[in-house]
Coordinates of C-alpha atoms (C1' of nucleotides) in Angstrom, one line a residue:
Chain A
X1 CA 218.0 330.0 260.7
X2 CA 216.8 330.5 264.1
X3 CA 216.0 328.4 266.8
X4 CA 212.9 329.8 266.8
X5 CA 212.0 329.7 263.1
X6 CA 212.7 325.8 263.2
X7 CA 210.3 325.4 266.1
X8 CA 207.7 326.9 264.5
X9 CA 207.5 324.6 261.5
X10 CA 207.7 321.6 263.4
X11 CA 204.7 322.8 265.5
X12 CA 203.2 323.3 262.3
X13 CA 203.9 320.3 261.0
X14 CA 202.6 318.7 264.9
X15 CA 199.2 321.3 264.0
X16 CA 198.7 319.7 260.2
X17 CA 198.8 315.6 261.9
X18 CA 196.6 316.4 264.7
X19 CA 194.0 317.8 261.7
X20 CA 194.8 314.8 259.8
X21 CA 194.3 312.8 262.9
X22 CA 197.3 311.0 262.6
X23 CA 199.0 309.7 265.8
X24 CA 198.9 311.2 268.8
X25 CA 202.1 310.8 270.2
X26 CA 204.1 311.1 267.5
X27 CA 202.2 314.9 267.0
X28 CA 203.9 315.4 270.6
X29 CA 207.2 314.1 269.6
X30 CA 206.8 317.0 267.1
X31 CA 205.7 319.7 269.9
X32 CA 208.2 318.5 272.4
X33 CA 211.1 318.9 269.9
X34 CA 209.8 322.3 269.1
X35 CA 209.8 323.0 272.6
X36 CA 213.3 322.1 273.4
X37 CA 214.5 324.5 270.6
X38 CA 212.6 326.8 271.7
X39 CA 214.3 326.5 274.9
X40 CA 217.6 326.1 274.0
X41 CA 220.7 328.6 274.7
X42 CA 222.7 328.1 271.5
X43 CA 221.3 328.3 268.1
X44 CA 220.4 325.0 267.1
X45 CA 222.0 325.8 263.1
X46 CA 225.5 326.6 265.0
X47 CA 224.9 322.9 266.8
X48 CA 224.5 321.6 262.8
X49 CA 227.5 323.4 261.5
X50 CA 229.9 321.9 264.0
X51 CA 228.6 318.4 263.4
X52 CA 227.0 318.0 267.2
X53 CA 224.4 315.2 267.6
X54 CA 220.9 317.3 267.7
X55 CA 219.7 313.4 269.0
X56 CA 222.0 313.4 271.7
X57 CA 219.6 316.9 273.0
X58 CA 216.5 315.6 275.0
X59 CA 213.0 314.8 272.8
X60 CA 215.0 315.1 269.9
X61 CA 215.6 311.3 269.1
X62 CA 218.1 309.5 264.9
X63 CA 214.5 311.3 262.9
X64 CA 213.9 314.5 264.0
X65 CA 217.6 315.4 264.6
X66 CA 217.7 314.1 260.7
X67 CA 214.7 316.8 259.6
X68 CA 216.2 319.5 261.6
X69 CA 219.4 319.0 259.0
X70 CA 218.4 319.0 256.9
X71 CA 216.5 321.9 258.0
X72 CA 219.1 323.7 258.1
X73 CA 220.9 322.9 255.3
X74 CA 218.7 323.1 253.1
X75 CA 216.4 325.6 254.6
X76 CA 213.3 322.7 253.7
X77 CA 211.3 320.7 255.9
X78 CA 209.9 317.7 252.7
X79 CA 207.7 316.2 255.3
X80 CA 206.1 319.3 255.9
X81 CA 205.6 320.0 252.3
X82 CA 204.2 316.8 251.8
X83 CA 201.4 317.5 254.5
X84 CA 201.2 320.9 253.1
X85 CA 200.5 319.1 249.9
X86 CA 197.1 317.8 251.3
X87 CA 195.8 319.7 254.4
X88 CA 195.9 323.1 253.5
X89 CA 198.3 325.1 256.0
X90 CA 196.0 327.9 257.1
X91 CA 194.2 325.3 258.7
X92 CA 197.1 325.3 261.5
X93 CA 196.4 329.8 261.9
X94 CA 192.6 328.5 262.2
X95 CA 193.0 325.8 264.9
X96 CA 195.3 328.5 267.0
X97 CA 192.0 330.2 267.7
X98 CA 191.1 329.6 271.3
X99 CA 188.0 326.7 271.6
X100 CA 189.0 325.3 268.3
X101 CA 191.1 321.9 268.1
X102 CA 192.0 319.7 266.2
X103 CA 189.1 317.7 265.4
X104 CA 187.0 321.0 265.3
X105 CA 189.5 322.3 262.6
X106 CA 189.0 319.0 260.6
X107 CA 185.6 319.0 260.6
X108 CA 185.8 322.8 258.7
X109 CA 187.8 321.1 256.5
X110 CA 186.2 318.3 255.9
X111 CA 182.3 319.1 255.6
X112 CA 182.5 323.4 254.6
X113 CA 185.5 323.2 252.4
X114 CA 186.8 325.6 254.3
X115 CA 191.2 326.0 253.3
X116 CA 191.7 329.9 254.7
X117 CA 190.4 332.6 257.0
X118 CA 189.0 333.6 254.6
X119 CA 187.0 330.8 253.8
X120 CA 186.4 330.7 257.7
X121 CA 185.1 334.6 257.1
X122 CA 182.6 334.0 254.6
X123 CA 181.2 330.4 256.6
X124 CA 180.5 332.8 259.4
X125 CA 179.2 335.3 257.9
X126 CA 176.2 332.8 256.0
X127 CA 175.8 331.0 259.3
X128 CA 177.1 327.5 258.0
X129 CA 179.5 327.4 260.8
X130 CA 176.4 326.5 262.9
X131 CA 174.7 323.7 260.9
X132 CA 177.5 321.8 261.9
X133 CA 177.7 318.9 264.5
X134 CA 179.1 319.5 267.6
X135 CA 178.7 323.2 266.9
X136 CA 175.8 325.7 267.6
X137 CA 175.9 329.2 267.9
X138 CA 178.2 329.7 270.6
X139 CA 181.0 328.7 269.0
X140 CA 180.2 330.6 265.9
X141 CA 180.5 333.6 267.5
X142 CA 183.7 333.0 269.3
X143 CA 184.9 332.3 265.7
X144 CA 183.5 335.7 265.1
X145 CA 184.6 337.4 268.0
X146 CA 188.3 336.0 266.9
X147 CA 188.6 336.5 263.3
X148 CA 188.9 339.3 263.3
X149 CA 192.2 339.8 266.1
X150 CA 193.9 336.4 264.4
X151 CA 196.5 338.0 262.4
X152 CA 198.5 339.6 265.7
X153 CA 199.8 336.4 267.3
X154 CA 199.1 336.5 271.6
X155 CA 200.1 339.0 273.0
X156 CA 202.1 338.7 276.4
X157 CA 202.5 341.1 279.0
X158 CA 206.1 342.5 280.4
X159 CA 206.9 340.5 284.1
X160 CA 207.2 343.7 285.6
X161 CA 204.4 345.7 284.4
X162 CA 202.4 343.3 285.5
X163 CA 202.9 342.3 289.1
X164 CA 201.1 345.6 290.4
X165 CA 197.7 344.0 288.6
X166 CA 198.8 340.8 290.3
X167 CA 200.0 342.3 293.6
X168 CA 196.4 343.7 293.8
X169 CA 194.7 340.8 293.2
X170 CA 196.4 339.1 295.8
X171 CA 195.5 341.5 298.4
X172 CA 191.4 342.1 297.5
X173 CA 191.5 338.1 297.8
X174 CA 193.5 337.3 301.0
X175 CA 190.8 340.4 302.0
X176 CA 187.4 337.7 301.7
X177 CA 186.4 335.9 304.5
X178 CA 187.5 332.1 305.1
X179 CA 190.5 333.0 302.1
X180 CA 193.5 331.7 304.4
X181 CA 196.4 331.4 301.1
X182 CA 196.8 333.2 298.1
X183 CA 199.6 333.0 295.2
X184 CA 200.3 333.7 292.1
X185 CA 201.4 331.2 290.2
X186 CA 202.6 329.8 286.8
X187 CA 205.3 331.8 284.8
X188 CA 205.0 334.7 286.8
X189 CA 205.9 332.8 289.8
X190 CA 208.4 331.3 287.1
X191 CA 209.8 335.2 287.3
X192 CA 209.3 334.4 282.8
X193 CA 210.5 337.7 281.2
X194 CA 206.9 337.8 279.9
X195 CA 203.5 335.9 281.0
X196 CA 200.6 335.5 278.7
X197 CA 198.3 335.6 281.8
X198 CA 197.8 335.0 285.6
X199 CA 197.6 331.5 287.4
X200 CA 196.4 332.2 291.4
X201 CA 195.9 329.9 293.8
X202 CA 193.2 330.1 296.7
X203 CA 192.4 328.0 299.8
X204 CA 189.2 328.2 301.2
X205 CA 187.4 326.4 302.9
X206 CA 184.6 325.1 300.8
X207 CA 181.6 326.9 301.5
X208 CA 183.2 330.5 300.9
X209 CA 182.4 330.9 297.3
X210 CA 185.3 332.6 296.5
X211 CA 185.5 332.5 292.4
X212 CA 181.5 333.7 293.0
X213 CA 183.2 337.4 294.4
X214 CA 186.0 336.5 292.5
X215 CA 184.6 337.5 289.0
X216 CA 182.8 340.2 290.6
X217 CA 185.8 342.1 291.0
X218 CA 185.5 345.9 289.4
X219 CA 189.0 345.4 287.3
X220 CA 187.3 341.9 285.5
X221 CA 185.9 342.9 282.2
X222 CA 184.5 339.9 280.9
X223 CA 183.9 336.1 282.8
X224 CA 185.6 333.3 280.2
X225 CA 184.9 330.3 282.8
X226 CA 183.7 330.4 286.1
X227 CA 183.4 327.2 287.6
X228 CA 183.3 325.9 291.6
X229 CA 187.2 325.8 291.7
X230 CA 188.0 327.5 288.7
X231 CA 187.2 331.2 287.1
X232 CA 189.4 332.1 284.2
X233 CA 188.5 336.3 283.5
X234 CA 190.1 339.2 281.3
X235 CA 190.8 341.8 283.1
X236 CA 190.0 345.6 281.3
X237 CA 193.7 346.2 280.7
X238 CA 193.3 343.0 278.5
X239 CA 195.6 340.4 281.1
X240 CA 193.5 337.3 281.3
X241 CA 193.6 335.6 285.2
X242 CA 193.1 332.1 286.3
X243 CA 191.4 331.5 289.7
X244 CA 191.9 327.9 291.2
X245 CA 190.5 327.2 294.5
X246 CA 191.7 324.3 296.1
X247 CA 191.6 322.7 299.7
X248 CA 194.8 323.2 302.1
X249 CA 195.5 319.7 302.2
X250 CA 196.2 320.0 299.3
X251 CA 198.0 323.4 298.7
X252 CA 201.3 322.0 297.8
X253 CA 200.3 320.2 294.8
X254 CA 198.2 322.6 293.4
X255 CA 201.3 324.6 293.5
X256 CA 203.3 322.7 291.8
X257 CA 200.6 321.8 289.2
X258 CA 200.0 325.6 288.7
X259 CA 203.5 327.0 288.6
X260 CA 204.1 324.2 285.9
X261 CA 205.7 324.6 283.1
X262 CA 203.5 321.9 281.6
X263 CA 206.9 320.5 280.8
X264 CA 208.1 319.8 284.2
X265 CA 205.1 319.0 285.2
X266 CA 204.4 316.0 282.9
X267 CA 208.5 315.0 283.5
X268 CA 207.2 314.9 287.3
X269 CA 204.1 313.0 286.4
X270 CA 206.1 310.8 284.8
X271 CA 209.2 309.3 287.4
X272 CA 206.0 309.7 289.7
X273 CA 204.4 306.9 287.3
X274 CA 207.9 304.5 287.8
X275 CA 207.0 304.7 290.9
X276 CA 203.2 303.1 290.6
X277 CA 202.0 306.8 291.9
X278 CA 200.0 309.7 290.3
X279 CA 200.3 313.2 291.0
X280 CA 197.1 315.8 290.8
X281 CA 197.0 319.1 291.5
X282 CA 195.1 318.1 294.5
X283 CA 197.6 316.0 295.9
X284 CA 200.6 312.8 295.6
X285 CA 198.3 309.0 295.2
X286 CA 199.3 305.9 295.7
X287 CA 195.9 304.1 294.6
X288 CA 193.7 305.8 296.2
X289 CA 196.2 306.5 299.8
X290 CA 197.2 310.0 299.7
X291 CA 200.7 310.6 299.8
X292 CA 201.5 314.1 299.6
X293 CA 200.6 317.4 298.9
X294 CA 200.3 319.9 301.4
X295 CA 203.7 321.6 300.7
X296 CA 205.4 320.8 297.5
X297 CA 207.9 319.7 299.3
X298 CA 206.3 317.0 300.1
X299 CA 205.5 316.6 296.6
X300 CA 208.8 316.7 295.0
X301 CA 209.6 314.4 298.5
X302 CA 207.0 311.8 297.2
X303 CA 209.4 311.6 293.8
X304 CA 212.5 311.2 295.0
X305 CA 213.4 314.8 294.7
X306 CA 214.8 317.7 296.7
X307 CA 212.8 321.3 295.9
X308 CA 213.4 322.8 293.0
X309 CA 213.1 326.5 293.0
X310 CA 210.0 327.2 290.9
X311 CA 213.0 329.4 288.4
X312 CA 214.4 325.9 287.3
X313 CA 211.3 324.5 286.6
X314 CA 211.4 325.1 282.9
X315 CA 212.1 320.8 282.1
X316 CA 216.1 321.6 281.4
X317 CA 217.4 319.3 283.6
X318 CA 216.7 320.4 286.9
X319 CA 214.5 317.6 287.8
X320 CA 217.8 315.4 287.5
X321 CA 219.8 317.2 288.7
X322 CA 217.4 317.4 291.9
X323 CA 217.5 313.3 291.9
X324 CA 221.3 313.9 292.1
X325 CA 220.8 316.3 295.4
X326 CA 222.6 318.9 292.7
X327 CA 220.2 322.2 292.0
X328 CA 222.5 325.2 291.6
X329 CA 222.6 327.6 294.8
X330 CA 220.7 330.0 293.0
X331 CA 222.5 333.7 293.3
X332 CA 219.4 335.6 295.9
X333 CA 219.5 339.6 296.3
X334 CA 221.1 338.5 299.6
X335 CA 224.5 337.8 298.1
X336 CA 224.2 341.5 295.4
X337 CA 226.9 344.1 297.1
X338 CA 226.4 346.7 294.5
X339 CA 225.3 347.7 291.1
X340 CA 227.4 348.4 288.3
X341 CA 225.6 350.0 285.4
X342 CA 223.0 353.6 286.9
X343 CA 222.6 356.8 285.5
X344 CA 222.4 360.2 287.4
X345 CA 221.4 363.9 286.4
X346 CA 225.2 364.1 285.7
X347 CA 223.8 362.4 282.6
X348 CA 219.9 361.6 281.2
X349 CA 219.2 360.3 284.6
X350 CA 216.9 361.4 286.9
X351 CA 217.8 361.7 289.8
X352 CA 220.9 363.6 291.7
X353 CA 224.0 361.4 291.9
X354 CA 223.6 362.5 295.5
X355 CA 220.6 361.0 295.6
X356 CA 221.4 357.5 293.6
X357 CA 223.7 357.0 296.1
X358 CA 221.4 358.0 299.6
X359 CA 219.3 355.4 297.9
X360 CA 222.0 352.4 296.5
X361 CA 222.9 352.9 300.8
X362 CA 219.7 352.3 301.5
X363 CA 219.3 349.2 299.9
X364 CA 222.1 347.7 301.0
X365 CA 224.7 348.1 298.3
X366 CA 228.1 349.1 299.1
X367 CA 229.2 350.7 295.4
X368 CA 227.3 352.1 293.4
X369 CA 229.2 352.5 289.6
X370 CA 228.3 355.6 288.0
X371 CA 228.0 354.6 284.0
X372 CA 227.0 358.3 282.0
X373 CA 226.3 357.9 278.0
X374 CA 230.0 359.3 276.3
X375 CA 229.7 361.5 273.4
X376 CA 228.8 359.0 271.0
X377 CA 225.6 358.1 272.6
X378 CA 223.3 358.9 269.4
X379 CA 220.7 360.2 271.3
X380 CA 222.8 363.1 272.3
X381 CA 224.0 364.5 275.3
X382 CA 226.5 362.5 276.2
X383 CA 229.6 363.3 278.3
X384 CA 232.8 363.9 276.1
X385 CA 236.6 363.6 277.4
X386 CA 236.3 367.2 279.0
X387 CA 233.2 366.7 280.9
X388 CA 234.0 362.5 281.8
X389 CA 237.0 364.1 283.3
X390 CA 235.5 366.8 285.4
X391 CA 232.0 364.6 286.8
X392 CA 235.1 361.8 287.4
X393 CA 236.0 365.1 290.3
X394 CA 232.8 365.8 290.7
X395 CA 232.6 362.0 292.6
X396 CA 236.0 361.6 294.3
X397 CA 234.7 364.7 296.3
X398 CA 231.5 363.8 296.5
X399 CA 233.0 359.7 297.6
X400 CA 234.8 361.9 300.8
X401 CA 231.4 363.1 302.4
X402 CA 229.6 359.8 301.3
X403 CA 229.0 357.4 304.5
X404 CA 228.7 353.5 303.5
X405 CA 228.6 353.5 299.7
X406 CA 231.5 354.2 297.4
X407 CA 230.3 355.5 293.9
X408 CA 232.8 353.8 291.4
X409 CA 234.2 356.0 288.5
X410 CA 232.8 354.7 285.1
X411 CA 231.1 355.2 282.5
X412 CA 228.9 353.4 279.6
X413 CA 231.1 354.0 276.7
X414 CA 229.9 354.0 273.2
X415 CA 231.1 351.0 270.8
X416 CA 231.3 352.3 267.6
X417 CA 230.7 350.8 264.7
X418 CA 234.3 349.9 264.2
X419 CA 234.5 347.6 267.3
X420 CA 236.2 351.5 268.3
X421 CA 235.6 352.7 272.5
X422 CA 234.3 356.6 271.8
X423 CA 236.8 357.5 274.3
X424 CA 240.4 358.3 274.8
X425 CA 242.5 355.3 276.2
X426 CA 244.2 357.1 278.9
X427 CA 241.2 358.5 279.9
X428 CA 239.8 355.6 279.5
X429 CA 242.5 353.8 282.0
X430 CA 241.7 356.3 284.5
X431 CA 238.0 355.1 285.3
X432 CA 237.5 352.5 287.7
X433 CA 235.5 350.4 284.9
X434 CA 234.2 350.4 282.0
X435 CA 230.2 349.4 280.7
X436 CA 230.5 349.8 277.3
X437 CA 227.6 349.3 274.9
X438 CA 226.0 349.8 271.0
X439 CA 223.7 351.8 270.9
X440 CA 223.6 352.2 267.0
X441 CA 223.8 350.0 263.9
X442 CA 222.2 346.7 264.8
X443 CA 221.5 345.7 261.9
X444 CA 225.2 345.1 260.5
X445 CA 224.9 341.5 259.4
X446 CA 226.3 338.2 262.0
X447 CA 229.8 338.5 261.2
X448 CA 230.4 341.6 261.0
X449 CA 228.5 342.4 264.9
X450 CA 230.7 339.2 266.6
X451 CA 233.4 341.9 265.3
X452 CA 232.5 345.3 266.1
X453 CA 232.1 343.6 269.4
X454 CA 235.2 341.3 269.6
X455 CA 237.4 344.2 268.1
X456 CA 235.6 346.6 270.9
X457 CA 237.1 344.1 273.7
X458 CA 240.0 344.0 272.5
X459 CA 240.8 347.6 273.9
X460 CA 242.6 346.8 277.7
X461 CA 240.1 348.9 279.0
X462 CA 237.6 347.2 278.2
X463 CA 235.5 345.4 281.0
X464 CA 231.3 344.2 280.4
X465 CA 229.5 344.6 278.0
X466 CA 226.1 346.3 278.7
X467 CA 222.4 344.7 277.1
X468 CA 224.6 342.1 274.7
X469 CA 221.8 341.5 272.3
X470 CA 219.9 345.3 272.3
X471 CA 216.5 343.9 272.3
X472 CA 213.4 345.6 273.4
X473 CA 211.2 342.7 274.4
X474 CA 208.0 343.0 272.2
X475 CA 209.9 346.1 269.9
X476 CA 212.9 346.0 268.6
X477 CA 214.8 341.9 267.8
X478 CA 218.0 341.4 269.3
X479 CA 221.0 342.1 267.1
X480 CA 222.2 339.1 265.0
X481 CA 225.6 338.1 266.8
X482 CA 226.8 335.0 267.3
X483 CA 227.0 334.9 271.8
X484 CA 228.9 331.4 271.5
X485 CA 231.9 333.8 270.1
X486 CA 231.6 336.9 271.6
X487 CA 231.2 335.3 275.4
X488 CA 234.8 333.3 274.8
X489 CA 236.3 336.5 273.8
X490 CA 234.6 337.8 276.3
X491 CA 236.3 334.7 278.7
X492 CA 239.7 335.1 276.8
X493 CA 240.0 339.0 277.6
X494 CA 238.6 338.5 281.3
X495 CA 235.9 340.4 280.2
X496 CA 232.9 340.3 281.3
X497 CA 228.7 340.2 280.8
X498 CA 225.9 342.5 281.5
X499 CA 222.6 340.9 282.8
X500 CA 220.6 344.7 281.8
X501 CA 217.4 344.4 284.6
X502 CA 215.2 346.8 282.9
X503 CA 212.1 345.0 282.2
X504 CA 212.1 345.2 278.7
X505 CA 215.1 344.4 278.3
X506 CA 216.2 341.1 280.3
X507 CA 219.8 341.2 278.4
X508 CA 221.8 338.6 278.8
X509 CA 218.5 336.6 279.0
X510 CA 217.9 333.9 280.9
X511 CA 219.4 331.2 278.1
X512 CA 222.1 333.1 277.6
X513 CA 222.8 333.3 281.3
X514 CA 222.8 329.2 281.5
X515 CA 225.4 329.1 278.1
X516 CA 227.4 332.2 279.6
X517 CA 227.8 329.3 283.2
X518 CA 228.6 326.3 280.7
X519 CA 231.4 328.8 279.1
X520 CA 232.8 329.5 282.8
X521 CA 232.2 333.2 282.1
X522 CA 231.1 334.9 284.9
X523 CA 228.3 338.3 284.5
X524 CA 227.6 341.5 286.3
X525 CA 223.4 341.5 287.3
X526 CA 223.2 345.6 287.0
X527 CA 219.3 347.7 286.7
X528 CA 221.1 350.4 284.6
X529 CA 219.1 352.7 286.7
X530 CA 217.7 356.7 285.8
X531 CA 216.3 357.3 289.1
X532 CA 216.5 355.6 292.2
X533 CA 212.8 353.8 291.4
X534 CA 214.5 352.0 288.9
X535 CA 217.2 350.9 291.5
X536 CA 215.0 348.2 292.0
X537 CA 214.9 346.6 288.8
X538 CA 218.3 345.0 289.9
X539 CA 216.1 341.6 291.3
X540 CA 214.5 341.6 287.4
X541 CA 218.6 341.2 286.9
X542 CA 218.7 338.8 289.4
X543 CA 215.2 336.5 287.9
X544 CA 216.7 335.6 285.1
X545 CA 220.3 335.1 286.5
X546 CA 218.2 332.5 288.6
X547 CA 216.6 331.4 285.9
X548 CA 219.9 330.7 283.9
X549 CA 221.1 328.6 287.3
X550 CA 223.5 330.9 288.1
X551 CA 225.1 331.0 291.8
X552 CA 226.9 333.7 294.1
X553 CA 230.3 333.1 292.7
X554 CA 228.9 333.2 288.7
X555 CA 228.2 336.9 289.5
X556 CA 231.0 339.4 290.0
X557 CA 228.7 342.5 291.6
X558 CA 228.5 339.9 294.4
X559 CA 232.0 340.7 295.3
X560 CA 233.2 343.0 297.5
X561 CA 234.4 346.3 296.2
X562 CA 237.8 345.2 296.8
X563 CA 237.7 341.7 295.5
X564 CA 235.5 343.5 292.1
X565 CA 238.6 346.0 291.2
X566 CA 240.8 343.2 291.4
X567 CA 238.6 340.9 289.3
X568 CA 238.2 343.7 286.6
X569 CA 242.2 344.1 286.3
X570 CA 242.8 343.1 282.9
Chain B
dG1 C1' 208.5 310.1 266.7
dC2 C1' 211.0 309.3 271.5
dC3 C1' 212.4 307.1 275.6
dG4 C1' 214.4 303.0 278.5
dT5 C1' 217.4 301.2 287.8
dT6 C1' 211.3 296.4 285.2
dT7 C1' 211.6 297.7 278.8
dT8 C1' 214.9 298.0 271.7
dC9 C1' 208.4 296.5 273.2
dG10 C1' 205.1 299.2 274.3
dG11 C1' 204.3 302.4 277.0
dC12 C1' 203.3 307.6 276.4
dC13 C1' 200.2 313.7 282.6
dC14 C1' 196.0 315.0 284.2
dG15 C1' 191.5 316.9 285.3
dA16 C1' 188.2 321.0 285.2
dC17 C1' 185.2 323.6 281.9
dT18 C1' 181.9 324.8 278.2
dG19 C1' 178.6 323.6 274.8
dT20 C1' 176.4 320.2 272.5
dT21 C1' 174.1 316.8 274.1
dT22 C1' 170.7 313.9 276.2
dT23 C1' 176.2 311.5 278.9
dC24 C1' 180.4 313.0 276.6
dA25 C1' 183.6 314.9 273.2
dG26 C1' 186.6 319.1 272.5
dT27 C1' 189.3 322.1 274.3
dC28 C1' 192.4 324.3 277.2
dG29 C1' 195.7 324.6 280.7

DNA sequence: GCCGTTTTCGGCCCGACTGTTTTCAGTCG
């Protein structure tokens, strides 16, 4: 059972209990536990099977630890079954409609006997909903609008896809008269792999009606809410954008508040409470006295913490580290000396080797591993032994004429179904490094898939496992592997795992990066560029690595070329 | 239900906006 499935059960339990009017703090406990499980880098099922004590995890006490154990062992959550016997499970789906919470859902159930989405559809059609106390025409219309798109879960946009819209809005807001600071906060600033909405923060003098101008921007499709300090719109492309306007004296506090995550904020406020302080989006207050708020650093200072980089604000131990002053010194773009996974027109890339080398040099990189697909690549067009051999000679000649950058001879070697590599060992041995990957047979099953990767690493010419999970965000689920076994196998054999920077891959993801660090395994940050522009995708790999607490030393391509090649020698 | 440099009991983040109301509950982030 996957972590997401376990978390979903507890979220559903929390929903139904909330509809029943149970103790709100007990409900929150189940939600907190669900969030904790969902964000965990290890599979909870594996921890249970290894006999580990789950109650040592934050937000998970003895009771929930036991419930999880039973859930993993039997696939059942008896309490949820009991609750569902008296409160229909579908009410949890109904509650997901924006604007409907526990109280309104409970009213629908109690007064109109609604047990399912179908019931709700009928009640809306017969205009029964608007008659309920606390409901009205608008609420009924809101439900009517939401019902047809109830099925698909919330749609999140890839971070990289949201970037152009975010940047354009920031530029437009900055040009408004009287606006001083504008920044995108939220999960965008935390560099999460996808964003559900954009949270934009602006400071302006009070007499400038920033919100009024914002909701009239061309790209706005629908105005959801519109107040003096806060407005929510949906852009014509479907992306939701919240704008919050605060005075500049509150900028830091508002940035903290609006950047989140929610779990981080709650924990931060709890720390403030202990010091008899109150943190809100306007500042840090002791009684009526403002103690801080202009900068983020002030806010963290006020509760005895060092400033926390936004990418770490997920309540995964960063506040404790900030208190002790031992937050990681995160790897930066300047630390990266090369890119170890790129394609050119010699393979399925768009630009020539020369152009790729030039573009990489322009970005300040010292080396670039050229990794054309090999013959086993299922989409075709891969290089066979003979072609790769010629390709290597060409790279040697090219290097003689290059200034400031060195091309490393490599290949995107295909890992076959049985875990063998698709080129002769003698040829692989002549490469500077190999970047090996799976592009087929994704559904082998956990044990075989894991063995396949470990077997591939048994080959002494294996260096880097590219996009280990093979997921495509929103399009293809990750392959089923025991990542811990794969990472430990890599560590034992002197192999490395990639963090692939393609916006829809981001693979390893942030949690897996953290797991690698905990195991002592280093990773390679790569763009997997298929054209010169894509070389910038390296920063997406960097973002996820930073979210995974990685430091310069945890990343192999922060090394000089000589040091890197030495590190790769097995 | 979880948690503990005041506590194993008694707390549990905080404010804006909407819709349905005549002063505020519910929902959201």
